[in-house]
PDB file of C-alpha atoms in Angstrom:
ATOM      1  CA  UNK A   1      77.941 133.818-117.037  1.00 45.00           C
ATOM      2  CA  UNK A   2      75.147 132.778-115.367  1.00 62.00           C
ATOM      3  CA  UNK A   3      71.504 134.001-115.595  1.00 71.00           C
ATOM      4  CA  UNK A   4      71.066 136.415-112.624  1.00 72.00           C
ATOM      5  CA  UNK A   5      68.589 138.932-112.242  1.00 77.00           C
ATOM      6  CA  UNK A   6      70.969 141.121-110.351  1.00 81.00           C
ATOM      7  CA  UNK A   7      73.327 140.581-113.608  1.00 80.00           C
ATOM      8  CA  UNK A   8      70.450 140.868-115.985  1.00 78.00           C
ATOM      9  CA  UNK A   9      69.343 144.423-114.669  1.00 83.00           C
ATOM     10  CA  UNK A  10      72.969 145.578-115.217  1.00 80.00           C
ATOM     11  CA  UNK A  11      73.189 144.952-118.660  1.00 84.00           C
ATOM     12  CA  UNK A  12      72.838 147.576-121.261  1.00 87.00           C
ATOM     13  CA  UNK A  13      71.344 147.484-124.545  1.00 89.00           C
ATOM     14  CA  UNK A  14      73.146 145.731-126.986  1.00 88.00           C
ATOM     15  CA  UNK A  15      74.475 143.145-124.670  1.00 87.00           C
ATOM     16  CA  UNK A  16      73.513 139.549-123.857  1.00 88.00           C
ATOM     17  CA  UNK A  17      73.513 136.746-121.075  1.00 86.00           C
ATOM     18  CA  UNK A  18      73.821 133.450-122.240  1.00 85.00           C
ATOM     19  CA  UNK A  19      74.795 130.352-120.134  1.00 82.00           C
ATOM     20  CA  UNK A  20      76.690 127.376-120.625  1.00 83.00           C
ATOM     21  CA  UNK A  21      73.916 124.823-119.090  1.00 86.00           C
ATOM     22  CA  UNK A  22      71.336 126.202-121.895  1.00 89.00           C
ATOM     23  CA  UNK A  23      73.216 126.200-124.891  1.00 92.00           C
ATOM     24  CA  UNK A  24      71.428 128.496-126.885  1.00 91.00           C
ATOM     25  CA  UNK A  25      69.419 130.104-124.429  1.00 93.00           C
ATOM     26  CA  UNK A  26      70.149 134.128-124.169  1.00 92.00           C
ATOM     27  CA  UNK A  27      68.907 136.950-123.005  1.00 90.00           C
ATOM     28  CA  UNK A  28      69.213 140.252-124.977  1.00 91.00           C
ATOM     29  CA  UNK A  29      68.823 143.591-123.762  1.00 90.00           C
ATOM     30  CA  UNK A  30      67.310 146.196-126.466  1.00 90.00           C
ATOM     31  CA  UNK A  31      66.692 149.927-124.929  1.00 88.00           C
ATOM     32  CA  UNK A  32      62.939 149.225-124.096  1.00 89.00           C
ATOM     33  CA  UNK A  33      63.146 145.594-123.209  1.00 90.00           C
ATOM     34  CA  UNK A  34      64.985 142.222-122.311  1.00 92.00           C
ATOM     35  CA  UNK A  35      64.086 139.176-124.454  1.00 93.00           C
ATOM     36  CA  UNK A  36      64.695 135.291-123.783  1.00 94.00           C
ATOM     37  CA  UNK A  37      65.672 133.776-127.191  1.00 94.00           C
ATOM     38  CA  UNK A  38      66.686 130.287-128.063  1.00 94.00           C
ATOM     39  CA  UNK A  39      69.696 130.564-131.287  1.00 93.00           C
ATOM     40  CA  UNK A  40      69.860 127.664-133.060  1.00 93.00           C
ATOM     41  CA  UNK A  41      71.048 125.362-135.909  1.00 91.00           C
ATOM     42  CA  UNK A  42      68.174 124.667-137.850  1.00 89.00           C
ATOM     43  CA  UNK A  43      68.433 120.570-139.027  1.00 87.00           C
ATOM     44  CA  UNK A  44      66.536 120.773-141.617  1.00 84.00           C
ATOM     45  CA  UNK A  45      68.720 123.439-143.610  1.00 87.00           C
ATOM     46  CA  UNK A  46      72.046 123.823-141.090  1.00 84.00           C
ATOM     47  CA  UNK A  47      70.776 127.703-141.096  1.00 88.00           C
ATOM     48  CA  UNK A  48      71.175 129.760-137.456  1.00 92.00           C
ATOM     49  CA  UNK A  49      67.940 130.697-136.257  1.00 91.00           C
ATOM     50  CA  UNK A  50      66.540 131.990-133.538  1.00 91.00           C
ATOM     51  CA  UNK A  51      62.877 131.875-131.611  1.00 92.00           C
ATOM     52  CA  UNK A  52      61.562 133.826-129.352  1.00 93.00           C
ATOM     53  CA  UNK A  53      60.715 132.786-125.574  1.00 93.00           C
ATOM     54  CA  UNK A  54      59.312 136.133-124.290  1.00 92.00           C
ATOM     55  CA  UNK A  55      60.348 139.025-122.126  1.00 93.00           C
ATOM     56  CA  UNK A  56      61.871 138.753-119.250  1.00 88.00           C
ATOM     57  CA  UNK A  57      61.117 139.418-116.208  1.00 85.00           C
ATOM     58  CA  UNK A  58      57.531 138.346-117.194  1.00 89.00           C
ATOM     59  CA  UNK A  59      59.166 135.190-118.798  1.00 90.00           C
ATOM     60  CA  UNK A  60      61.031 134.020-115.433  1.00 88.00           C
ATOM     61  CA  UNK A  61      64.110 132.522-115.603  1.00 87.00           C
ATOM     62  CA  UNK A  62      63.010 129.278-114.729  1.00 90.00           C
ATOM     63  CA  UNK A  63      59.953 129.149-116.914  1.00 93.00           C
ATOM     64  CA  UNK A  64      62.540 130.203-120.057  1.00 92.00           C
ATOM     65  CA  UNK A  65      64.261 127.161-119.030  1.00 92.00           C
ATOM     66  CA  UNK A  66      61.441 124.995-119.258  1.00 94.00           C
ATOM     67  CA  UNK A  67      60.434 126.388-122.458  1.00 94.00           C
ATOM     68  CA  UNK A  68      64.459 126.079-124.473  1.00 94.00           C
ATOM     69  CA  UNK A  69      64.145 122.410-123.126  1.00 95.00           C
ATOM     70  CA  UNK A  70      61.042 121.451-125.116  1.00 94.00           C
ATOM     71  CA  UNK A  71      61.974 123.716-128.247  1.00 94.00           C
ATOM     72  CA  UNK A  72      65.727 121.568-127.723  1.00 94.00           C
ATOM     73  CA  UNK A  73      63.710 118.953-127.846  1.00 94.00           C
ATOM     74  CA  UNK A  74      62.317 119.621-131.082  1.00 92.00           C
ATOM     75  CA  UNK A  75      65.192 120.663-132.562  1.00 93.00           C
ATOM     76  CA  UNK A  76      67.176 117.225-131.620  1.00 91.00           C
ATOM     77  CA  UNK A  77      64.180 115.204-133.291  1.00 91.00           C
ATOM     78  CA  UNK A  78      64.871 116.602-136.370  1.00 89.00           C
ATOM     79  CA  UNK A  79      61.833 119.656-136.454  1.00 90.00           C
ATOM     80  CA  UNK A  80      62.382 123.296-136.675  1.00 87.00           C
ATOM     81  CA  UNK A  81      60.685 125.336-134.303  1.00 88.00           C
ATOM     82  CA  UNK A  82      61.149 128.241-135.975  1.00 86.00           C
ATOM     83  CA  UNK A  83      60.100 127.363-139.320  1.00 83.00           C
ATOM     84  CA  UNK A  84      57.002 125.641-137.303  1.00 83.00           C
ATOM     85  CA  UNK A  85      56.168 129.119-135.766  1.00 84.00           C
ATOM     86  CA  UNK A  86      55.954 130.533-139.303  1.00 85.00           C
ATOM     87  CA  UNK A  87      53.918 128.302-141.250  1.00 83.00           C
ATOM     88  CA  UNK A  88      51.112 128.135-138.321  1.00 81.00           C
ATOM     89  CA  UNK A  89      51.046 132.130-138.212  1.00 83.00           C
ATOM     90  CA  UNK A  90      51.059 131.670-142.077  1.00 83.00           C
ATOM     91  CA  UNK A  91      47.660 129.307-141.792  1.00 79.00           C
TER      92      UNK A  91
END
């Protein structure tokens, strides 16, 4: 499935979008709120992970896709975003 707003505001909590363009990239519906998320194997420790983008529809679609590309980007040269995030929230 592709992301849709149409399809997005049909979804009910629990569910998720995801698209096979943007591995990775999802969107997951929670009662209160949809969230963009990028899912992950992390190459430092082969652990799943995951990293927020933001909500959606303040996060557009496109500007989710813009965002997955540069944490993919990351990810392929060997960082972890995720663990990233973390230790600069730590410091």
């Amino acid at each position: 499935m592709s992301f849709d707003a149409r399809a997005i505001k049909l979804l009910q909590p629990g569910e998720h979008v995801t698209s096979p363009d943007y591995p990775g990239l999802r969107l997951e519906v929670f009662s209160d709120r949809r969230t963009w998320t990028y899912r992950y194997r992390s190459p430092v420790d082969g652990n799943l992970r995951q990293i927020k983008i933001g909500a959606w529809p303040t996060v557009s679609i496109h500007a989710a896709v813009v965002e997955w590309e540069k944490l993919r980007v990351k990810r392929e040269s060997g960082r972890d975003p995720a663990l990233e995030t973390k230790k600069e929230k730590a410091e």
